[in-house]
Amino acid sequence: MSAFPKGFLWGGAVAAHQFEGGWDSDGKGVSIADVMTAGDHQTSRRITDGVKPGENYPNHEAIDFYHRYKGDVELFSELGLNCFRTSIAWSRIFPNGDEDQPNEKGLKFYDDLFDDLLAHHIEPVITLSHFEMPYHLVQAYGGWRNRKLIDFFVRFAKVVFDRYKDKVKYWMTFNEINNQVGMLNEWSLFTNSGLVIQPGEDKEKVMFQAAHYEAVASALAVQVGHKINPDFQIGCMVAMGPVYPATPNPNDVFKAERLMQMNYYLADVQVKGRYPRFLENYFDRRKFDLDITLEDRDVLLAGKVDYIGFSYYASHVIKAQADEPKDFITLGNNQEVKNETLQRSDWGWEIDPVGLRYALNWFSDRYDVPLFIVENGLGAFDKVERDGSIHDNYRIDYLRQHIEQMRLAVEVDGVNLMGYTPWGIIDLVSAGTGQMDKRYGVIYVDKDDQGKGSLARSKKDSFDWFRKVIQSNGEDLA
């Protein structure tokens, strides 16, 4: 008998801006992803002031799923997926983000996509905002620093909830909403919240304010969604990277715990409906005077999510500094050290399968709601052999080890786990670097970092392996 329950969700995960392409097709507006140039492991992506001639914007074409989705859905069906996580590109539905009426052609695309998925017995799992908010909302309103965006987001959510109420059951509001807290850099602030920090601004205060407005928007969307269809399962989505202390030194242990508390405070807000006390005290000490109203607090409490969706790629090790403040909070200035016990990916990410079990237990103990692993995978260089085959045993090993730990969490620890959707089930544009050569998929796409290639799809060795895993409901990992 399988450790995983009947109906366990086996799928794959992507994001609209990283694989759809069709960036200006059928009335779609410019998104924040559309003004980010290509980069690589050594070169950061740049954020341009609008779309500029001569720049390389890899998301514009991506892998052209917008025009090729029927063939890709056939491959997903052959793989045996029973769910597929993607996002609705907000700027396909509301090109500028602040219109009164939605773009019918954008709505129709997702109607057709969801119909095709359901015809192949694949449940859509949909993220409302996955690093692709309309760029106009940055230009005209300053991004999520502006309370007006709450109404714009809730309008968007209401339209798609109502339109797809009989086609989509599983939803998430904001993808990796906590990235901005853990990173606090230009990339995370822009991709999460459309923030461009101005000279003299306190970026912590701006980030916390934007994150609050997002949390309120999420809670309102949860309430709206449950009214439209009480059977909706609406979750939050956070990036999980467990933090271990560098030594048994109590300061290192406390520093690691404080980082876990800070990195996942938005899960507290979205699952428990309230801010943790240590953070309320921090806001007071810093004299942030954030716009958090009593009505907001009521909204947060009334709009708690049904489950936690999370990404897991790597763990981290932290060392306390000699001059740690009393609260042990040093956002953007934490001393991370190398974990010598672990191997690393081609991009330097630590490979820690046991960390996934740790993460599942940490969430389970703290929140006691269903959990859903909606991203996990290995970004790696793949070699295409002369006969077209791709022998990615390294990816199979990575997925096998993580599924083994996932199974232990369910079978031994009693974790309530809904499903597992490895990231980038089909090769796509990396959000962090803008690369194609950083490949996650079990389906290969013929395109390189320079944008060259036929876009033809082919199966890697991991395709047949993962199909066997799904067919056995996670029992056959050989």
Short mmCIF file of C-alpha atoms in Angstrom, two decimals, residues 153-413:
data_model
loop_
_atom_site.label_atom_id
_atom_site.label_comp_id
_atom_site.label_asym_id
_atom_site.label_seq_id
_atom_site.Cartn_x
_atom_site.Cartn_y
_atom_site.Cartn_z
CA PHE A 153 -5.97 42.63 -7.36
CA VAL A 154 -9.29 41.67 -5.78
CA ARG A 155 -11.10 42.73 -8.96
CA PHE A 156 -8.75 40.49 -10.97
CA ALA A 157 -9.25 37.62 -8.54
CA LYS A 158 -13.03 37.96 -8.59
CA VAL A 159 -13.14 37.94 -12.39
CA VAL A 160 -11.06 34.76 -12.75
CA PHE A 161 -12.65 33.00 -9.77
CA ASP A 162 -16.06 33.61 -11.30
CA ARG A 163 -15.02 32.73 -14.84
CA TYR A 164 -13.31 29.45 -13.91
CA LYS A 165 -15.40 28.47 -10.87
CA ASP A 166 -16.32 25.14 -12.47
CA LYS A 167 -12.88 24.46 -13.97
CA VAL A 168 -10.34 25.23 -11.24
CA LYS A 169 -10.52 23.97 -7.67
CA TYR A 170 -6.98 24.66 -6.39
CA TRP A 171 -5.70 28.23 -6.17
CA MET A 172 -2.82 30.17 -4.62
CA THR A 173 -2.71 33.94 -4.22
CA PHE A 174 0.89 35.27 -4.35
CA ASN A 175 3.85 33.16 -5.41
CA GLU A 176 6.75 33.05 -2.93
CA ILE A 177 5.34 36.11 -1.20
CA ASN A 178 8.20 35.95 1.34
CA ASN A 179 11.10 36.15 -1.15
CA GLN A 180 11.27 39.88 -0.63
CA VAL A 181 11.78 39.39 3.12
CA GLY A 182 14.64 36.91 2.84
CA MET A 183 16.45 38.65 0.00
CA LEU A 184 15.56 42.34 0.37
CA ASN A 185 17.32 43.16 -2.90
CA GLU A 186 16.40 44.92 -6.15
CA TRP A 187 15.30 41.71 -7.89
CA SER A 188 13.05 40.39 -5.13
CA LEU A 189 11.48 43.75 -4.34
CA PHE A 190 10.64 44.31 -8.01
CA THR A 191 9.45 40.81 -8.90
CA ASN A 192 7.43 40.33 -5.72
CA SER A 193 5.91 43.77 -5.35
CA GLY A 194 6.84 45.99 -8.28
CA LEU A 195 8.97 48.13 -5.95
CA VAL A 196 11.70 50.46 -7.15
CA ILE A 197 13.36 51.94 -4.07
CA GLN A 198 14.03 55.65 -4.32
CA PRO A 199 17.05 57.45 -2.82
CA GLY A 200 16.54 58.08 0.86
CA GLU A 201 13.78 55.50 1.27
CA ASP A 202 13.97 52.84 3.97
CA LYS A 203 13.59 49.72 1.85
CA GLU A 204 12.61 47.61 4.87
CA LYS A 205 9.69 49.88 5.67
CA VAL A 206 8.59 50.01 2.01
CA MET A 207 8.82 46.22 1.73
CA PHE A 208 6.87 45.54 4.93
CA GLN A 209 4.16 47.97 3.84
CA ALA A 210 3.87 46.38 0.40
CA ALA A 211 3.80 42.88 1.90
CA HIS A 212 1.01 43.97 4.24
CA TYR A 213 -1.12 45.23 1.36
CA GLU A 214 -0.50 41.93 -0.45
CA ALA A 215 -1.53 39.96 2.63
CA VAL A 216 -4.76 41.99 2.89
CA ALA A 217 -5.40 41.49 -0.84
CA SER A 218 -4.83 37.76 -0.41
CA ALA A 219 -7.26 37.58 2.54
CA LEU A 220 -9.94 39.49 0.64
CA ALA A 221 -9.44 37.23 -2.39
CA VAL A 222 -9.86 34.15 -0.17
CA GLN A 223 -13.17 35.52 1.11
CA VAL A 224 -14.37 36.38 -2.40
CA GLY A 225 -13.32 32.99 -3.75
CA HIS A 226 -15.09 31.04 -1.03
CA LYS A 227 -18.30 32.98 -1.70
CA ILE A 228 -18.11 32.20 -5.42
CA ASN A 229 -17.40 28.52 -4.84
CA PRO A 230 -17.26 27.12 -1.28
CA ASP A 231 -15.37 24.10 -2.64
CA PHE A 232 -12.40 26.21 -3.71
CA GLN A 233 -9.14 25.32 -1.98
CA ILE A 234 -7.18 28.58 -1.79
CA GLY A 235 -3.65 28.53 -0.42
CA CYS A 236 -0.74 30.83 0.21
CA MET A 237 2.62 30.10 -1.42
CA VAL A 238 5.95 30.64 0.32
CA ALA A 239 9.56 29.91 -0.52
CA MET A 240 10.94 27.47 2.06
CA GLY A 241 14.65 27.10 2.72
CA PRO A 242 15.31 25.74 6.20
CA VAL A 243 17.96 27.62 8.17
CA TYR A 244 20.40 25.59 10.27
CA PRO A 245 22.77 27.03 12.90
CA ALA A 246 26.46 26.91 11.94
CA THR A 247 27.46 25.59 15.39
CA PRO A 248 25.82 24.58 18.69
CA ASN A 249 26.67 28.06 19.98
CA PRO A 250 23.38 29.38 21.44
CA ASN A 251 23.76 32.59 19.48
CA ASP A 252 23.95 30.64 16.21
CA VAL A 253 20.94 28.55 17.23
CA PHE A 254 18.90 31.61 18.13
CA LYS A 255 19.95 33.39 14.94
CA ALA A 256 18.75 30.43 12.85
CA GLU A 257 15.44 30.34 14.70
CA ARG A 258 14.93 34.09 14.30
CA LEU A 259 15.56 33.81 10.56
CA MET A 260 12.97 31.03 10.31
CA GLN A 261 10.48 33.21 12.19
CA MET A 262 11.19 36.21 9.99
CA ASN A 263 11.31 34.34 6.69
CA TYR A 264 7.89 32.77 7.28
CA TYR A 265 6.04 35.52 9.12
CA LEU A 266 3.82 35.91 6.05
CA ALA A 267 2.72 32.31 6.48
CA ASP A 268 1.75 33.30 10.04
CA VAL A 269 -0.27 36.20 8.66
CA GLN A 270 -1.98 34.16 5.93
CA VAL A 271 -2.60 30.96 7.91
CA LYS A 272 -3.18 32.30 11.43
CA GLY A 273 -4.61 35.65 10.37
CA ARG A 274 -2.30 37.74 12.55
CA TYR A 275 1.21 39.11 12.83
CA PRO A 276 3.69 37.38 15.19
CA ARG A 277 4.45 39.40 18.31
CA PHE A 278 8.20 39.63 17.73
CA LEU A 279 7.52 41.40 14.44
CA GLU A 280 4.96 43.81 15.88
CA ASN A 281 7.61 44.76 18.46
CA TYR A 282 10.19 45.19 15.68
CA PHE A 283 7.88 47.55 13.79
CA ASP A 284 7.44 49.61 16.96
CA ARG A 285 11.17 49.77 17.72
CA ARG A 286 11.93 50.84 14.16
CA LYS A 287 9.10 53.42 14.28
CA PHE A 288 7.87 52.27 10.87
CA ASP A 289 4.32 53.51 11.57
CA LEU A 290 2.95 51.18 8.89
CA ASP A 291 -0.53 51.60 7.45
CA ILE A 292 -2.08 48.59 9.20
CA THR A 293 -5.65 49.40 10.15
CA LEU A 294 -8.03 47.66 12.55
CA GLU A 295 -10.17 46.80 9.53
CA ASP A 296 -7.12 45.21 7.90
CA ARG A 297 -6.62 43.03 10.95
CA ASP A 298 -10.23 41.87 10.77
CA VAL A 299 -9.77 41.07 7.08
CA LEU A 300 -6.63 39.01 7.76
CA LEU A 301 -8.43 36.99 10.41
CA ALA A 302 -11.46 36.38 8.18
CA GLY A 303 -9.45 35.47 5.07
CA LYS A 304 -7.17 32.70 6.27
CA VAL A 305 -5.94 30.30 3.60
CA ASP A 306 -6.92 26.64 3.33
CA TYR A 307 -3.43 25.21 2.83
CA ILE A 308 0.23 26.10 2.46
CA GLY A 309 1.86 25.70 -0.93
CA PHE A 310 5.62 26.03 -0.87
CA SER A 311 8.78 25.75 -2.93
CA TYR A 312 11.79 23.84 -1.69
CA TYR A 313 15.18 23.80 -3.40
CA ALA A 314 17.90 24.16 -0.79
CA SER A 315 18.69 24.69 2.89
CA HIS A 316 20.93 27.34 4.43
CA VAL A 317 23.42 27.61 7.29
CA ILE A 318 23.70 30.80 9.32
CA LYS A 319 26.25 32.14 11.80
CA ALA A 320 25.52 34.89 14.29
CA GLN A 321 27.68 37.97 14.03
CA ALA A 322 29.72 39.28 16.94
CA ASP A 323 27.63 42.44 17.08
CA GLU A 324 24.16 40.95 16.64
CA PRO A 325 21.41 43.32 17.79
CA LYS A 326 19.23 42.23 20.69
CA ASP A 327 16.46 41.10 18.35
CA PHE A 328 18.87 39.17 16.07
CA ILE A 329 17.25 40.81 13.01
CA THR A 330 19.69 41.93 10.30
CA LEU A 331 17.68 41.79 7.10
CA GLY A 332 19.83 41.69 3.98
CA ASN A 333 22.99 41.37 6.07
CA ASN A 334 23.01 37.81 7.35
CA GLN A 335 26.18 35.73 7.53
CA GLU A 336 25.46 32.55 5.58
CA VAL A 337 28.17 29.88 5.56
CA LYS A 338 28.83 26.87 3.36
CA ASN A 339 27.43 23.52 4.44
CA GLU A 340 30.39 21.20 3.94
CA THR A 341 28.22 18.09 4.35
CA LEU A 342 26.20 18.70 1.18
CA GLN A 343 26.78 18.62 -2.57
CA ARG A 344 25.79 21.53 -4.80
CA SER A 345 23.99 22.01 -8.09
CA ASP A 346 25.57 23.55 -11.20
CA TRP A 347 24.30 26.90 -9.89
CA GLY A 348 25.73 26.43 -6.40
CA TRP A 349 22.48 25.54 -4.64
CA GLU A 350 22.90 23.06 -1.79
CA ILE A 351 21.21 19.70 -2.37
CA ASP A 352 19.56 18.64 0.86
CA PRO A 353 16.76 16.05 0.53
CA VAL A 354 16.42 15.64 4.31
CA GLY A 355 15.79 19.38 4.46
CA LEU A 356 12.51 18.77 2.65
CA ARG A 357 11.36 16.41 5.40
CA TYR A 358 12.49 18.98 7.96
CA ALA A 359 10.49 21.69 6.15
CA LEU A 360 7.37 19.52 6.02
CA ASN A 361 7.60 18.82 9.75
CA TRP A 362 8.30 22.47 10.61
CA PHE A 363 5.25 23.65 8.69
CA SER A 364 3.09 20.82 10.02
CA ASP A 365 3.96 21.54 13.65
CA ARG A 366 3.54 25.29 13.33
CA TYR A 367 0.35 25.54 11.27
CA ASP A 368 -1.55 22.23 11.24
CA VAL A 369 -3.03 22.77 7.75
CA PRO A 370 -2.60 20.66 4.61
CA LEU A 371 0.70 21.15 2.78
CA PHE A 372 1.43 21.14 -0.95
CA ILE A 373 4.96 21.00 -2.41
CA VAL A 374 4.40 23.13 -5.50
CA GLU A 375 8.05 23.61 -6.53
CA ASN A 376 11.08 21.36 -6.18
CA GLY A 377 13.72 20.49 -8.72
CA LEU A 378 17.26 20.58 -10.00
CA GLY A 379 18.46 23.30 -12.35
CA ALA A 380 21.25 21.73 -14.42
CA PHE A 381 23.04 21.73 -17.76
CA ASP A 382 21.65 18.99 -20.01
CA LYS A 383 23.58 17.41 -22.89
CA VAL A 384 21.72 16.29 -26.01
CA GLU A 385 23.38 13.20 -27.49
CA ARG A 386 23.77 12.65 -31.22
CA ASP A 387 20.70 10.44 -31.30
CA GLY A 388 18.67 13.13 -29.49
CA SER A 389 18.58 11.34 -26.14
CA ILE A 390 19.19 13.18 -22.86
CA HIS A 391 20.55 11.08 -20.01
CA ASP A 392 19.75 13.14 -16.92
CA ASN A 393 20.36 10.60 -14.17
CA TYR A 394 21.42 13.48 -11.89
CA ARG A 395 17.86 14.82 -12.10
CA ILE A 396 16.36 11.40 -11.44
CA ASP A 397 18.62 11.01 -8.39
CA TYR A 398 17.62 14.43 -7.09
CA LEU A 399 13.88 13.80 -7.48
CA ARG A 400 14.14 10.26 -6.09
CA GLN A 401 15.92 11.40 -2.93
CA HIS A 402 13.41 14.18 -2.33
CA ILE A 403 10.40 11.93 -2.91
CA GLU A 404 11.88 9.39 -0.49
CA GLN A 405 12.05 12.06 2.21
CA MET A 406 8.57 13.25 1.29
CA ARG A 407 7.32 9.69 1.74
CA LEU A 408 8.96 9.44 5.18
CA ALA A 409 7.31 12.70 6.21
CA VAL A 410 3.90 11.27 5.30
CA GLU A 411 4.36 7.66 6.43
CA VAL A 412 6.47 8.10 9.56
CA ASP A 413 5.80 11.69 10.66
#
